Backbone as CSV, one residue per row, in Angstrom:
resi,resn,N_x,N_y,N_z,CA_x,CA_y,CA_z,C_x,C_y,C_z
1,UNK,0.221,16.115,21.676,-0.062,14.837,21.029,1.220,14.002,21.030
2,UNK,1.160,12.863,21.732,2.368,12.071,21.930,2.613,11.076,20.800
3,UNK,1.541,10.501,20.265,1.731,9.448,19.280,1.721,10.024,17.865
4,UNK,2.287,9.261,16.953,2.274,9.663,15.547,0.868,9.513,14.992
5,UNK,0.414,10.532,14.302,-0.929,10.501,13.733,-1.063,9.386,12.706
6,UNK,-2.222,8.760,12.707,-2.507,7.696,11.746,-3.704,8.089,10.882
7,UNK,-3.883,7.340,9.824,-5.055,7.515,8.973,-6.325,7.297,9.790
8,UNK,-6.298,6.300,10.665,-7.461,5.994,11.500,-7.805,7.157,12.413
9,UNK,-6.802,7.871,12.935,-7.053,9.042,13.781,-7.880,10.088,13.037
10,UNK,-7.447,10.388,11.826,-8.125,11.414,11.032,-9.550,10.970,10.701
11,UNK,-9.728,9.703,10.380,-11.065,9.209,10.060,-11.972,9.265,11.289
12,UNK,-11.416,9.012,12.471,-12.208,9.077,13.709,-12.714,10.487,13.952
13,UNK,-11.858,11.464,13.676,-12.256,12.862,13.832,-13.393,13.197,12.864
14,UNK,-13.282,12.751,11.636,-14.325,13.021,10.641,-15.649,12.366,11.036
15,UNK,-15.578,11.155,11.582,-16.806,10.473,12.009,-17.465,11.208,13.174
16,UNK,-16.653,11.640,14.137,-17.196,12.357,15.285,-17.816,13.681,14.849
17,UNK,-17.184,14.348,13.900,-17.721,15.627,13.412,-19.117,15.428,12.827
18,UNK,-19.340,14.316,12.131,-20.667,14.023,11.586,-21.675,13.780,12.708
19,UNK,-21.230,13.057,13.747,-22.114,12.766,14.875,-22.482,14.031,15.648
20,UNK,-21.549,14.979,15.680,-21.783,16.217,16.431,-22.853,17.091,15.782
21,UNK,-23.253,16.771,14.578,-24.306,17.549,13.917,-25.613,17.463,14.703
22,UNK,-25.818,16.313,15.370,-27.029,16.150,16.173,-26.990,17.027,17.419
23,UNK,-25.793,17.219,17.960,-25.637,18.015,19.182,-25.537,19.498,18.866
24,UNK,-24.856,19.813,17.769,-24.636,21.209,17.383,-25.094,21.433,15.939
25,UNK,-26.390,21.369,15.697,-26.878,21.547,14.319,-26.637,22.945,13.770
26,UNK,-26.403,23.901,14.696,-26.189,25.281,14.249,-24.777,25.523,13.737
27,UNK,-23.855,24.609,14.033,-22.457,24.818,13.641,-22.191,24.313,12.228
28,UNK,-21.370,25.037,11.453,-20.960,24.515,10.143,-20.038,23.323,10.324
29,UNK,-19.882,22.550,9.248,-19.082,21.321,9.327,-17.644,21.602,9.777
30,UNK,-17.067,22.714,9.306,-15.693,23.049,9.684,-15.522,23.234,11.180
31,UNK,-16.512,23.867,11.818,-16.438,24.081,13.266,-16.592,22.765,14.017
32,UNK,-17.436,21.886,13.482,-17.596,20.578,14.125,-16.319,19.734,13.983
33,UNK,-15.616,19.904,12.866,-14.321,19.234,12.713,-13.335,19.747,13.762
34,UNK,-13.372,21.054,14.005,-12.489,21.640,15.024,-12.772,21.043,16.401
35,UNK,-14.054,20.952,16.747,-14.440,20.382,18.043,-13.998,18.923,18.155
36,UNK,-14.216,18.162,17.097,-13.864,16.735,17.114,-12.358,16.548,17.244
37,UNK,-11.589,17.364,16.520,-10.125,17.253,16.588,-9.623,17.575,17.981
38,UNK,-10.205,18.586,18.602,-9.788,18.970,19.955,-10.177,17.894,20.968
39,UNK,-11.387,17.347,20.816,-11.870,16.358,21.778,-11.101,15.045,21.683
40,UNK,-10.874,14.563,20.478,-10.249,13.248,20.310,-8.726,13.279,20.415
41,UNK,-8.119,14.337,19.885,-6.658,14.329,19.762,-5.968,15.490,20.461
42,UNK,-6.742,16.382,21.069,-6.148,17.446,21.870,-5.446,18.533,21.080
43,UNK,-5.781,18.674,19.813,-5.187,19.748,19.009,-6.123,20.945,19.029
44,UNK,-5.607,22.100,18.617,-6.412,23.330,18.691,-7.587,23.297,17.732
45,UNK,-7.370,22.776,16.555,-8.431,22.747,15.554,-8.076,21.725,14.473
46,UNK,-8.992,21.568,13.521,-8.769,20.588,12.463,-7.618,21.001,11.547
47,UNK,-7.441,22.289,11.375,-6.340,22.776,10.535,-4.994,22.290,11.081
48,UNK,-4.841,22.371,12.404,-3.582,21.886,13.002,-3.447,20.380,12.823
49,UNK,-4.538,19.664,12.995,-4.514,18.208,12.784,-4.100,17.889,11.353
50,UNK,-4.687,18.587,10.402,-4.401,18.351,8.990,-2.939,18.664,8.680
51,UNK,-2.436,19.726,9.262,-1.034,20.118,9.036,-0.088,19.053,9.591
52,UNK,-0.386,18.560,10.785,0.471,17.531,11.390,0.407,16.214,10.616
53,UNK,-0.781,15.901,10.148,-0.933,14.659,9.371,-0.190,14.770,8.041
54,UNK,-0.222,15.946,7.430,0.511,16.159,6.189,2.000,15.973,6.414
55,UNK,2.482,16.403,7.587,3.906,16.232,7.915,4.261,14.752,8.036
56,UNK,3.337,13.945,8.572,3.552,12.492,8.662,3.707,11.908,7.263
57,UNK,2.866,12.367,6.343,2.921,11.881,4.961,4.197,12.355,4.267
58,UNK,4.525,13.629,4.461,5.650,14.223,3.736,7.018,13.725,4.196
59,UNK,7.076,13.061,5.353,8.377,12.593,5.854,9.007,11.561,4.917
60,UNK,8.202,10.965,4.062,8.714,9.933,3.155,9.117,10.489,1.791
61,UNK,8.968,11.800,1.602,9.225,12.372,0.291,10.713,12.539,0.006
62,UNK,11.087,12.129,-1.169,12.416,12.423,-1.708,12.183,13.516,-2.745
63,UNK,12.527,14.753,-2.394,12.196,15.902,-3.239,13.455,16.629,-3.692
64,UNK,13.982,16.279,-4.851,15.152,16.998,-5.367,14.791,18.438,-5.701
65,UNK,15.763,19.317,-5.592,15.527,20.729,-5.882,15.723,21.000,-7.368
66,UNK,15.319,22.207,-7.775,15.500,22.595,-9.162,14.207,22.605,-9.932
67,UNK,14.184,23.288,-11.067,12.976,23.364,-11.883,12.607,21.997,-12.458
68,UNK,11.314,21.765,-12.550,10.783,20.513,-13.112,11.178,19.276,-12.304
69,UNK,11.544,19.489,-11.032,11.918,18.353,-10.185,10.684,17.510,-9.860
70,UNK,10.869,16.207,-9.826,9.769,15.286,-9.529,9.984,14.695,-8.142
71,UNK,9.009,14.904,-7.266,9.082,14.327,-5.929,8.671,12.860,-5.985
72,UNK,9.287,12.068,-5.132,8.986,10.628,-5.095,8.720,10.231,-3.658
73,UNK,7.556,9.623,-3.406,7.231,9.148,-2.067,7.756,7.725,-1.904
74,UNK,8.639,7.535,-0.935,9.263,6.241,-0.721,8.352,5.270,0.035
75,UNK,7.175,5.760,0.428,6.205,4.911,1.133,5.152,4.362,0.174
76,UNK,4.521,5.267,-0.586,3.441,4.824,-1.488,3.883,4.735,-2.942
77,UNK,5.125,5.161,-3.224,5.747,5.027,-4.550,5.168,5.990,-5.588
78,UNK,4.486,7.037,-5.129,3.884,8.010,-6.048,4.917,9.047,-6.460
79,UNK,4.938,9.381,-7.727,5.828,10.424,-8.247,4.974,11.577,-8.756
80,UNK,5.381,12.813,-8.400,4.551,13.949,-8.769,5.353,15.256,-8.725
81,UNK,4.777,16.271,-9.368,5.369,17.616,-9.324,4.949,18.259,-8.009
82,UNK,5.895,18.433,-7.104,5.579,18.860,-5.742,5.015,20.273,-5.666
83,UNK,5.192,21.057,-6.720,4.700,22.435,-6.681,3.309,22.580,-7.289
84,UNK,2.702,21.482,-7.721,1.368,21.538,-8.305,0.328,21.036,-7.303
85,UNK,-0.681,21.856,-7.044,-1.699,21.518,-6.042,-2.438,20.225,-6.395
86,UNK,-2.769,20.068,-7.671,-3.484,18.855,-8.081,-2.637,17.612,-7.838
87,UNK,-1.346,17.715,-8.119,-0.439,16.586,-7.886,-0.310,16.292,-6.395
88,UNK,-0.226,17.344,-5.586,-0.143,17.168,-4.141,-1.373,16.438,-3.611
89,UNK,-2.545,16.849,-4.107,-3.786,16.222,-3.664,-3.847,14.755,-4.098
90,UNK,-3.408,14.501,-5.334,-3.422,13.125,-5.835,-2.459,12.244,-5.042
91,UNK,-1.305,12.810,-4.681,-0.355,12.054,-3.858,-0.964,11.711,-2.511
92,UNK,-1.594,12.693,-1.886,-2.180,12.434,-0.563,-3.249,11.350,-0.633
93,UNK,-4.082,11.401,-1.652,-5.127,10.382,-1.796,-4.510,8.995,-1.968
94,UNK,-3.482,8.912,-2.800,-2.806,7.631,-3.030,-2.137,7.144,-1.743
95,UNK,-1.457,8.067,-1.059,-0.748,7.741,0.174,-1.729,7.242,1.240
96,UNK,-2.874,7.914,1.346,-3.860,7.526,2.350,-4.434,6.138,2.067
97,UNK,-4.593,5.795,0.803,-5.079,4.448,0.464,-4.113,3.382,0.976
98,UNK,-2.804,3.618,0.734,-1.799,2.658,1.206,-1.758,2.631,2.727
99,UNK,-1.833,3.822,3.364,-1.820,3.905,4.831,-2.976,3.130,5.442
100,UNK,-4.152,3.293,4.862,-5.338,2.619,5.401,-5.137,1.106,5.397
101,UNK,-4.685,0.577,4.271,-4.469,-0.869,4.157,-3.372,-1.321,5.121
102,UNK,-2.302,-0.547,5.193,-1.182,-0.886,6.079,-1.640,-0.944,7.533
103,UNK,-2.446,0.036,7.943,-2.908,0.076,9.332,-3.884,-1.061,9.632
104,UNK,-4.727,-1.412,8.668,-5.725,-2.469,8.888,-5.090,-3.857,8.855
105,UNK,-4.188,-4.082,7.897,-3.645,-5.433,7.689,-2.250,-5.631,8.278
106,UNK,-1.541,-4.527,8.543,-0.162,-4.636,9.003,0.816,-4.899,7.871
107,UNK,0.337,-4.788,6.630,1.194,-5.085,5.477,1.152,-3.946,4.473
108,UNK,2.327,-3.539,4.006,2.436,-2.535,2.947,3.169,-3.156,1.767
109,UNK,2.552,-3.162,0.589,3.253,-3.723,-0.572,4.492,-2.906,-0.899
110,UNK,5.517,-3.586,-1.357,6.781,-2.925,-1.647,6.668,-1.939,-2.808
111,UNK,7.537,-0.948,-2.786,7.624,-0.001,-3.888,8.302,-0.672,-5.083
112,UNK,8.360,0.033,-6.195,8.984,-0.523,-7.399,10.416,-0.968,-7.113
113,UNK,11.200,-0.109,-6.453,12.600,-0.442,-6.159,12.679,-1.655,-5.241
114,UNK,11.818,-1.690,-4.226,11.815,-2.826,-3.298,11.417,-4.117,-4.019
115,UNK,10.448,-4.014,-4.909,10.013,-5.206,-5.658,11.110,-5.709,-6.583
116,UNK,11.799,-4.790,-7.246,12.878,-5.187,-8.152,14.016,-5.847,-7.390
117,UNK,14.288,-5.362,-6.182,15.333,-5.976,-5.346,14.943,-7.397,-4.969
118,UNK,13.678,-7.574,-4.588,13.189,-8.922,-4.260,13.365,-9.857,-5.441
119,UNK,12.961,-9.391,-6.623,13.031,-10.256,-7.810,14.476,-10.556,-8.204
120,UNK,15.334,-9.559,-8.117,16.743,-9.768,-8.467,17.392,-10.785,-7.525
121,UNK,17.197,-10.577,-6.216,17.756,-11.520,-5.236,17.135,-12.905,-5.418
122,UNK,15.836,-12.916,-5.729,15.152,-14.191,-5.921,15.676,-14.961,-7.106
123,UNK,15.900,-14.269,-8.219,16.438,-14.935,-9.412,17.808,-15.549,-9.109
124,UNK,18.635,-14.797,-8.390,19.981,-15.291,-8.059,19.901,-16.577,-7.248
125,UNK,19.028,-16.579,-6.248,18.887,-17.753,-5.384,18.227,-18.920,-6.109
126,UNK,17.154,-18.619,-6.827,16.368,-19.685,-7.459,17.155,-20.425,-8.519
127,UNK,18.072,-19.729,-9.180,18.824,-20.337,-10.277,20.245,-20.734,-9.857
128,UNK,20.491,-20.702,-8.564,21.819,-21.074,-8.072,21.960,-22.591,-8.013
129,UNK,23.159,-23.025,-7.666,23.397,-24.468,-7.504,23.295,-24.871,-6.046
130,UNK,22.653,-24.004,-5.250,22.546,-24.256,-3.816,21.514,-25.315,-3.478
131,UNK,21.299,-25.532,-2.168,20.315,-26.524,-1.711,18.912,-26.175,-2.212
132,UNK,18.076,-27.184,-2.344,16.723,-26.988,-2.845,15.958,-25.962,-2.016
133,UNK,16.111,-26.019,-0.703,15.376,-25.098,0.171,15.749,-23.650,-0.122
134,UNK,17.027,-23.405,-0.381,17.472,-22.048,-0.710,16.889,-21.601,-2.050
135,UNK,16.814,-22.506,-2.985,16.276,-22.162,-4.307,14.773,-21.896,-4.229
136,UNK,14.080,-22.660,-3.398,12.653,-22.410,-3.186,12.455,-21.034,-2.545
137,UNK,13.319,-20.706,-1.608,13.257,-19.383,-0.985,13.424,-18.288,-2.036
138,UNK,14.308,-18.535,-2.992,14.497,-17.585,-4.080,13.242,-17.425,-4.912
139,UNK,12.599,-18.550,-5.223,11.350,-18.489,-5.996,10.284,-17.701,-5.246
140,UNK,10.242,-17.858,-3.935,9.248,-17.136,-3.134,9.544,-15.634,-3.092
141,UNK,10.825,-15.268,-3.165,11.164,-13.841,-3.246,10.651,-13.235,-4.551
142,UNK,10.827,-13.980,-5.650,10.298,-13.516,-6.941,8.782,-13.370,-6.858
143,UNK,8.139,-14.375,-6.306,6.680,-14.357,-6.186,6.210,-13.225,-5.282
144,UNK,6.987,-12.907,-4.246,6.627,-11.794,-3.362,6.693,-10.472,-4.116
145,UNK,7.689,-10.325,-4.967,7.783,-9.117,-5.778,6.593,-8.975,-6.707
146,UNK,6.206,-10.072,-7.327,5.021,-10.054,-8.212,3.754,-9.785,-7.404
147,UNK,3.644,-10.456,-6.263,2.466,-10.291,-5.404,2.293,-8.834,-4.995
148,UNK,3.384,-8.188,-4.598,3.293,-6.803,-4.132,2.808,-5.868,-5.243
149,UNK,3.252,-6.101,-6.463,2.781,-5.275,-7.575,1.281,-5.512,-7.801
150,UNK,0.869,-6.764,-7.755,-0.536,-7.110,-7.936,-1.393,-6.501,-6.828
151,UNK,-0.914,-6.604,-5.599,-1.651,-6.082,-4.438,-1.761,-4.560,-4.510
152,UNK,-0.675,-3.917,-4.931,-0.660,-2.461,-5.069,-1.709,-2.029,-6.096
153,UNK,-1.810,-2.758,-7.182,-2.810,-2.444,-8.204,-4.224,-2.597,-7.650
154,UNK,-4.429,-3.614,-6.826,-5.748,-3.839,-6.226,-6.098,-2.721,-5.250
155,UNK,-5.108,-2.223,-4.526,-5.339,-1.098,-3.611,-5.758,0.136,-4.399
156,UNK,-5.042,0.408,-5.486,-5.368,1.571,-6.319,-6.791,1.471,-6.865
157,UNK,-7.246,0.263,-7.142,-8.581,0.048,-7.707,-9.651,-0.094,-6.629
158,UNK,-9.253,-0.005,-5.367,-10.210,-0.146,-4.279,-10.699,-1.569,-4.076
159,UNK,-9.899,-2.561,-4.522,-10.320,-3.962,-4.435,-9.377,-4.812,-3.578
160,UNK,-8.634,-4.162,-2.700,-7.622,-4.893,-1.940,-8.225,-5.947,-1.015
161,UNK,-9.443,-5.728,-0.552,-10.060,-6.719,0.347,-10.350,-8.035,-0.377
162,UNK,-10.506,-7.970,-1.701,-10.784,-9.172,-2.486,-9.504,-9.877,-2.928
163,UNK,-8.372,-9.184,-2.847,-7.125,-9.750,-3.360,-6.721,-10.986,-2.554
164,UNK,-6.280,-12.044,-3.228,-5.878,-13.257,-2.498,-4.671,-13.009,-1.604
165,UNK,-4.576,-13.799,-0.553,-3.390,-13.756,0.309,-2.176,-14.239,-0.480
166,UNK,-0.996,-14.042,0.081,0.217,-14.466,-0.612,0.195,-15.963,-0.888
167,UNK,-0.236,-16.736,0.103,-0.249,-18.191,-0.043,-1.193,-18.632,-1.168
168,UNK,-2.372,-18.022,-1.214,-3.344,-18.350,-2.265,-2.826,-17.884,-3.621
169,UNK,-2.166,-16.722,-3.623,-1.587,-16.178,-4.858,-0.524,-17.126,-5.423
170,UNK,0.327,-17.660,-4.546,1.367,-18.590,-5.003,0.730,-19.779,-5.710
171,UNK,-0.340,-20.327,-5.146,-1.020,-21.460,-5.777,-1.535,-21.088,-7.168
172,UNK,-2.005,-19.853,-7.316,-2.483,-19.386,-8.617,-1.342,-19.249,-9.631
173,UNK,-0.131,-18.986,-9.128,1.018,-18.769,-10.004,1.796,-20.040,-10.311
174,UNK,1.489,-21.129,-9.612,2.221,-22.379,-9.837,2.193,-22.825,-11.298
175,UNK,1.056,-22.726,-12.016,1.080,-23.129,-13.431,2.117,-22.355,-14.259
176,UNK,2.325,-21.098,-13.945,3.339,-20.300,-14.643,4.742,-20.712,-14.198
177,UNK,4.886,-20.991,-12.903,6.183,-21.408,-12.367,6.621,-22.732,-12.989
178,UNK,5.670,-23.550,-13.381,5.990,-24.841,-13.993,6.799,-24.671,-15.274
179,UNK,6.626,-23.552,-15.947,7.443,-23.263,-17.128,8.627,-22.374,-16.783
180,UNK,8.414,-21.460,-15.866,9.431,-20.467,-15.508,10.563,-21.086,-14.687
181,UNK,10.198,-21.877,-13.672,11.173,-22.577,-12.827,10.661,-24.009,-12.620
182,UNK,10.692,-24.832,-13.684,10.034,-26.145,-13.634,10.534,-27.062,-12.524
183,UNK,11.815,-26.958,-12.176,12.346,-27.869,-11.165,11.886,-27.508,-9.746
184,UNK,11.365,-26.280,-9.574,10.920,-25.845,-8.242,9.403,-25.912,-8.096
185,UNK,8.695,-25.987,-9.212,7.231,-25.954,-9.177,6.611,-27.075,-8.338
186,UNK,7.099,-28.333,-8.425,6.474,-29.398,-7.623,6.503,-29.110,-6.121
187,UNK,7.628,-28.573,-5.636,7.725,-28.258,-4.203,6.755,-27.160,-3.809
188,UNK,6.627,-26.143,-4.676,5.692,-25.057,-4.389,4.251,-25.561,-4.415
189,UNK,3.954,-26.419,-5.372,2.606,-26.977,-5.466,2.278,-27.830,-4.250
190,UNK,3.256,-28.569,-3.775,3.037,-29.423,-2.606,2.737,-28.572,-1.372
191,UNK,3.412,-27.422,-1.250,3.243,-26.567,-0.075,2.002,-25.685,-0.155
192,UNK,1.728,-25.142,-1.350,0.692,-24.119,-1.474,-0.514,-24.553,-2.301
193,UNK,-0.394,-25.678,-2.992,-1.464,-26.103,-3.877,-1.248,-25.571,-5.289
194,UNK,-2.163,-25.913,-6.170,-2.072,-25.481,-7.568,-3.460,-25.054,-8.029
195,UNK,-3.603,-23.773,-8.385,-4.909,-23.225,-8.774,-4.811,-22.610,-10.163
196,UNK,-5.056,-23.404,-11.199,-4.954,-22.875,-12.564,-6.182,-22.057,-12.951
197,UNK,-6.008,-21.242,-13.996,-7.145,-20.583,-14.608,-7.593,-19.276,-13.996
198,UNK,-6.935,-18.821,-12.922,-7.330,-17.546,-12.305,-6.498,-16.401,-12.874
199,UNK,-5.183,-16.576,-12.860,-4.278,-15.576,-13.423,-3.847,-16.070,-14.803
200,UNK,-4.034,-15.236,-15.811,-3.728,-15.636,-17.189,-2.261,-16.024,-17.326
201,UNK,-1.991,-17.007,-18.155,-0.629,-17.489,-18.329,0.292,-16.358,-18.786
202,UNK,1.424,-16.244,-18.132,2.380,-15.192,-18.472,2.123,-13.883,-17.747
203,UNK,0.986,-13.798,-17.067,0.668,-12.594,-16.291,1.014,-12.824,-14.825
204,UNK,1.211,-11.740,-14.082,1.523,-11.871,-12.654,0.547,-11.108,-11.779
205,UNK,-0.349,-10.339,-12.372,-1.336,-9.595,-11.601,-2.637,-10.375,-11.485
206,UNK,-3.143,-10.454,-10.266,-4.470,-11.017,-10.031,-5.481,-10.160,-10.793
207,UNK,-6.401,-10.783,-11.531,-7.357,-9.986,-12.313,-8.334,-9.232,-11.428
208,UNK,-8.432,-7.937,-11.619,-9.353,-7.115,-10.831,-10.777,-7.538,-11.139
209,UNK,-11.574,-7.615,-10.092,-12.945,-8.121,-10.224,-13.903,-7.016,-10.694
Protein backbone atom coordinates (compact mmCIF):
# COMPACT_ATOMS: atom_id res chain seq x y z
CA UNK A 1 0.00 0.00 0.00
CA UNK A 2 1.71 3.14 -1.26
CA UNK A 3 -0.60 5.91 -0.10
CA UNK A 4 -1.48 6.96 3.42
CA UNK A 5 -4.75 5.45 4.53
CA UNK A 6 -7.69 7.82 4.79
CA UNK A 7 -11.03 7.72 6.52
CA UNK A 8 -12.63 7.41 3.08
CA UNK A 9 -10.54 4.28 2.36
CA UNK A 10 -11.86 2.52 5.44
CA UNK A 11 -15.44 3.55 4.68
CA UNK A 12 -15.10 2.22 1.12
CA UNK A 13 -14.03 -1.15 2.48
CA UNK A 14 -17.02 -1.24 4.83
CA UNK A 15 -19.41 -0.37 1.99
CA UNK A 16 -17.98 -3.07 -0.27
CA UNK A 17 -18.23 -5.63 2.53
CA UNK A 18 -21.97 -4.89 2.77
CA UNK A 19 -22.35 -5.27 -1.00
CA UNK A 20 -20.50 -8.58 -0.95
CA UNK A 21 -23.30 -10.07 1.15
CA UNK A 22 -25.24 -10.54 -2.08
CA UNK A 23 -22.35 -12.44 -3.66
CA UNK A 24 -21.25 -14.35 -0.56
CA UNK A 25 -24.29 -14.70 1.70
CA UNK A 26 -22.66 -17.68 3.40
CA UNK A 27 -19.73 -15.63 4.71
CA UNK A 28 -19.83 -13.81 8.07
CA UNK A 29 -19.38 -10.04 8.02
CA UNK A 30 -15.77 -10.31 9.25
CA UNK A 31 -14.78 -12.49 6.29
CA UNK A 32 -16.46 -10.11 3.87
CA UNK A 33 -14.48 -7.25 5.43
CA UNK A 34 -11.32 -9.26 4.79
CA UNK A 35 -12.25 -9.76 1.13
CA UNK A 36 -13.12 -6.08 0.68
CA UNK A 37 -9.87 -4.90 2.30
CA UNK A 38 -7.82 -7.19 0.08
CA UNK A 39 -9.70 -6.23 -3.09
CA UNK A 40 -9.70 -2.46 -2.59
CA UNK A 41 -6.44 -1.83 -0.76
CA UNK A 42 -4.31 -4.93 -1.28
CA UNK A 43 -3.90 -5.79 2.40
CA UNK A 44 -4.09 -9.33 3.77
CA UNK A 45 -7.23 -8.76 5.80
CA UNK A 46 -9.30 -6.16 7.60
CA UNK A 47 -7.28 -6.59 10.78
CA UNK A 48 -4.16 -5.39 8.95
CA UNK A 49 -6.10 -2.47 7.47
CA UNK A 50 -7.40 -1.52 10.91
CA UNK A 51 -3.92 -1.74 12.42
CA UNK A 52 -2.43 0.48 9.71
CA UNK A 53 -5.24 2.99 10.02
CA UNK A 54 -4.75 3.12 13.78
CA UNK A 55 -1.08 3.93 13.15
CA UNK A 56 -2.16 6.86 10.94
CA UNK A 57 -4.30 8.16 13.81
CA UNK A 58 -1.70 7.52 16.51
CA UNK A 59 1.05 9.46 14.70
CA UNK A 60 -0.42 12.66 16.13
CA UNK A 61 -0.37 11.51 19.75
CA UNK A 62 1.70 13.27 22.35
CA UNK A 63 1.90 10.55 25.01
CA UNK A 64 4.01 11.35 28.07
CA UNK A 65 5.19 8.37 30.08
CA UNK A 66 4.45 7.62 33.70
CA UNK A 67 1.41 6.68 35.77
CA UNK A 68 -1.79 8.65 35.18
CA UNK A 69 -0.29 10.19 32.03
CA UNK A 70 -2.80 11.85 29.71
CA UNK A 71 -2.31 11.43 25.97
CA UNK A 72 -3.12 14.41 23.76
CA UNK A 73 -3.93 14.18 20.06
CA UNK A 74 -2.45 17.17 18.25
CA UNK A 75 -4.82 16.61 15.31
CA UNK A 76 -8.27 16.31 16.89
CA UNK A 77 -7.34 17.88 20.26
CA UNK A 78 -8.71 14.94 22.28
CA UNK A 79 -7.15 14.19 25.66
CA UNK A 80 -7.48 10.74 27.18
CA UNK A 81 -5.94 8.00 29.31
CA UNK A 82 -4.05 6.02 26.68
CA UNK A 83 -4.17 2.79 28.69
CA UNK A 84 -7.98 2.70 28.92
CA UNK A 85 -9.83 0.88 26.13
CA UNK A 86 -12.92 3.06 26.44
CA UNK A 87 -10.81 6.20 26.15
CA UNK A 88 -8.96 4.79 23.15
CA UNK A 89 -12.26 4.04 21.42
CA UNK A 90 -13.63 7.49 22.22
CA UNK A 91 -10.48 9.11 20.84
CA UNK A 92 -10.73 7.15 17.61
CA UNK A 93 -14.38 8.12 17.14
CA UNK A 94 -13.57 11.79 17.75
CA UNK A 95 -10.51 11.63 15.49
CA UNK A 96 -12.49 9.99 12.69
CA UNK A 97 -15.15 12.72 12.84
CA UNK A 98 -12.48 15.39 12.32
CA UNK A 99 -10.77 13.30 9.60
CA UNK A 100 -14.02 12.87 7.69
CA UNK A 101 -14.70 16.61 7.65
CA UNK A 102 -11.08 17.41 6.78
CA UNK A 103 -11.10 15.00 3.84
CA UNK A 104 -14.47 16.23 2.52
CA UNK A 105 -13.92 19.98 2.95
CA UNK A 106 -10.13 20.30 2.99
CA UNK A 107 -10.40 22.20 6.28
CA UNK A 108 -9.55 21.15 9.83
CA UNK A 109 -10.49 23.47 12.69
CA UNK A 110 -7.57 24.47 14.85
CA UNK A 111 -6.85 22.85 18.19
CA UNK A 112 -7.13 24.81 21.44
CA UNK A 113 -3.45 25.83 21.30
CA UNK A 114 -3.73 26.83 17.64
CA UNK A 115 -6.88 28.84 18.33
CA UNK A 116 -5.30 30.65 21.28
CA UNK A 117 -2.29 31.55 19.12
CA UNK A 118 -4.60 32.98 16.45
CA UNK A 119 -6.46 35.05 19.03
CA UNK A 120 -3.30 36.28 20.75
CA UNK A 121 -1.67 37.34 17.47
CA UNK A 122 -4.98 38.83 16.36
CA UNK A 123 -5.38 40.94 19.49
CA UNK A 124 -1.84 42.30 19.06
CA UNK A 125 -2.49 43.29 15.45
CA UNK A 126 -6.04 44.55 15.89
CA UNK A 127 -5.13 46.86 18.75
CA UNK A 128 -1.86 48.10 17.28
CA UNK A 129 -1.21 51.54 15.85
CA UNK A 130 -0.50 50.01 12.46
CA UNK A 131 -2.31 50.54 9.14
CA UNK A 132 -6.03 49.83 9.04
CA UNK A 133 -5.54 46.81 6.77
CA UNK A 134 -3.17 45.22 9.28
CA UNK A 135 -5.62 45.82 12.11
CA UNK A 136 -8.46 44.29 10.09
CA UNK A 137 -6.24 41.28 9.49
CA UNK A 138 -5.82 41.04 13.24
CA UNK A 139 -9.57 41.11 13.78
CA UNK A 140 -9.96 38.31 11.24
CA UNK A 141 -7.38 36.21 13.12
CA UNK A 142 -9.46 36.59 16.29
CA UNK A 143 -12.60 35.68 14.37
CA UNK A 144 -10.85 32.65 12.86
CA UNK A 145 -9.99 31.42 16.34
CA UNK A 146 -13.62 31.81 17.42
CA UNK A 147 -14.87 30.23 14.19
CA UNK A 148 -12.68 27.16 14.64
CA UNK A 149 -14.00 26.56 18.15
CA UNK A 150 -17.58 26.94 16.91
CA UNK A 151 -16.95 24.65 13.93
CA UNK A 152 -15.29 22.04 16.16
CA UNK A 153 -18.37 22.03 18.39
CA UNK A 154 -20.60 21.54 15.34
CA UNK A 155 -18.48 18.59 14.21
CA UNK A 156 -18.78 16.98 17.64
CA UNK A 157 -22.57 17.41 17.45
CA UNK A 158 -22.76 16.00 13.92
CA UNK A 159 -23.99 19.34 12.54
CA UNK A 160 -20.93 20.55 10.66
CA UNK A 161 -22.72 20.56 7.30
CA UNK A 162 -25.13 23.19 8.66
CA UNK A 163 -22.40 25.39 10.14
CA UNK A 164 -21.96 28.73 8.33
CA UNK A 165 -18.84 29.39 6.29
CA UNK A 166 -16.21 31.69 7.75
CA UNK A 167 -17.45 34.62 5.67
CA UNK A 168 -21.07 34.13 6.78
CA UNK A 169 -19.89 33.63 10.37
CA UNK A 170 -18.02 36.96 10.31
CA UNK A 171 -21.23 38.74 9.26
CA UNK A 172 -23.01 37.11 12.21
CA UNK A 173 -20.28 38.34 14.57
CA UNK A 174 -20.17 41.94 13.32
CA UNK A 175 -22.75 43.12 15.91
CA UNK A 176 -20.42 41.87 18.67
CA UNK A 177 -17.36 43.35 16.95
CA UNK A 178 -19.12 46.73 17.00
CA UNK A 179 -18.58 46.78 20.76
CA UNK A 180 -15.43 44.67 20.93
CA UNK A 181 -13.47 46.48 18.18
CA UNK A 182 -15.78 49.38 17.20
CA UNK A 183 -13.29 51.13 14.93
CA UNK A 184 -12.87 47.99 12.78
CA UNK A 185 -16.51 46.88 12.62
CA UNK A 186 -17.56 49.17 9.71
CA UNK A 187 -14.84 47.74 7.45
CA UNK A 188 -15.80 44.18 8.34
CA UNK A 189 -19.47 44.93 7.76
CA UNK A 190 -18.69 46.46 4.38
CA UNK A 191 -16.74 43.35 3.31
CA UNK A 192 -18.83 40.57 4.86
CA UNK A 193 -22.21 42.11 5.65
CA UNK A 194 -23.97 42.33 9.00
CA UNK A 195 -26.29 39.56 10.23
CA UNK A 196 -27.67 40.27 13.70
CA UNK A 197 -29.73 37.95 15.85
CA UNK A 198 -28.16 34.58 14.95
CA UNK A 199 -25.34 34.37 17.49
CA UNK A 200 -26.30 35.67 20.94
CA UNK A 201 -24.52 38.84 22.01
CA UNK A 202 -21.28 38.06 23.81
CA UNK A 203 -21.23 34.51 22.46
CA UNK A 204 -18.89 33.22 19.74
CA UNK A 205 -20.37 29.80 18.97
CA UNK A 206 -22.94 29.38 16.23
CA UNK A 207 -26.06 27.95 17.91
CA UNK A 208 -26.45 24.24 17.21
CA UNK A 209 -29.67 23.53 15.36
